[in-house]
Amino acid sequence: MQQTPEVSSFTADTHPTKSTAADSSAELQRLKEEVQRVTALATKLLDVTTALSDARSVEDVTRVFLSKGVEVVEAARGVIVAVEGDRLKVLGTRGFSPELDAQFANLTRDSEIPIVHALRKGAMLSIESAEEFREKYAGAIQGFGELADMQTYLAIPLVHASETVGVIALHFKEAGALGAADRTFTQLLAQATATALHRARSYDAEQEKRRHAELVAQARADVLGVVAHDLRNPLSLIVTTTELLQEEDLAATQRKQVLDIARRAGKEMNRLIEDLLDTVQLESGKLSLVLEDVSVVAVCREADETFRPLAERRRLKLTANPCDDGVCVRADPVRVSQVLGNLLANAIKFTPEGGDVTFGASPSEKEVVFEVRDTGPGIPPEQIEHLFDQFWQARKNDKRGVGLGLTIAKGIVEAHGGRIWCHSVVGEGSTFAFSLPAGGAAQEQPPLA
């Protein structure tokens, strides 16, 4: 009878021992699985960092981060932003709606969203719940509240050698999805991305310099070709006419004809030299503009006075349709007249005798569109895309130009922030148009006659 309690006591003492062993085994298994997971994560991260090391351009770095990088940390969404001086440039996103992508295009250093807060703070920013996200940021940007379907948010500045080159943000579906190891790997991903982005920006800059050098070299070769070929013709005329003028018995009427030929050749050389100088300025990005509010009516009146005599000599009907008085553009007045004059000269040049040339302008809220229409032969569709190319001519045997006029017009218009285009129908004529930013109110101008 005395042994019964002893057996009972022994049995009771063995239960905790079995439970402790089971718990230890489970913990060891959990630790083993965690080690395996972290090892697998480290292997994947090594693949990502290798891909980032191989990425040459900024575009390559963006692609690797948004594909392999976002996947390796198992994020649902990702975004990478570059810092360019005082400006922020969204390089790419993953998992965002098109509407929100459009909102991100307007990102600035003053934007009140996590990724910019982390950038200003210079340290990783962590949000641990959807409730916290909605409370702080739901109304920051239109449509930004849609991101509150996540549970964990990380934003990390991209810093290389003490220079902040960008910032990334990652969104995770699970609350507390990131343990200590995961956060460490995420920061390692950020560091690898920062290094790759810094290197890629240097590579892109070097490539851009090389492309620019190649373009400059080609432009110089083209200019030398023009100088060697197209300047030779008028120069030869001047030399020939000068020799003729030395003849003492040359009749007065013939002397005047020879002088007229020399004068036209000189003007042609001067025009060609001015075109070449403008081309060099455009190629080097040094085209100077003196911006002011320019009256559209005044520009159209000047063009009408300049080109009406030429149109009449060619028996063409020239019609001016300027917009209402008071409309003006924010532009360089000399350059505006140059572009409109170039288009009018071409229209008059290529319109057959008895045809019509019409020009004018029409305003909208933010811009003014100038148009020049003619009843010339028209331009085939396959040639329109080349019209504004440098040194390009539709008629290879046409000696009335070297293919710079429309290129220069395009460069001038785009330097103003405008655009230029052409619509044409073969056998019916062409319309060339360009837009310039609208300006303030202009002084009242007398109407065109």
XYZ file of C-alpha atoms in Angstrom, residues 16 27 30 36 90 120 144 160 189 202 206-207 219-220 262 351 357 387 433:
19
model
C 7.153 17.880 -17.554
C 12.175 25.052 -31.245
C 11.806 26.133 -36.082
C 17.255 27.438 -44.108
C 10.396 58.392 -60.391
C 14.222 64.220 -45.871
C -2.866 57.406 -52.379
C 26.425 56.011 -51.729
C 19.276 45.431 -51.091
C 28.005 57.949 -64.256
C 29.522 59.166 -70.088
C 27.400 57.577 -72.807
C 27.492 67.918 -87.620
C 30.946 69.319 -88.318
C 26.637 89.055 -107.973
C 3.494 76.812 -105.050
C -0.710 80.942 -99.932
C 10.973 67.137 -93.336
C 1.941 74.835 -88.273
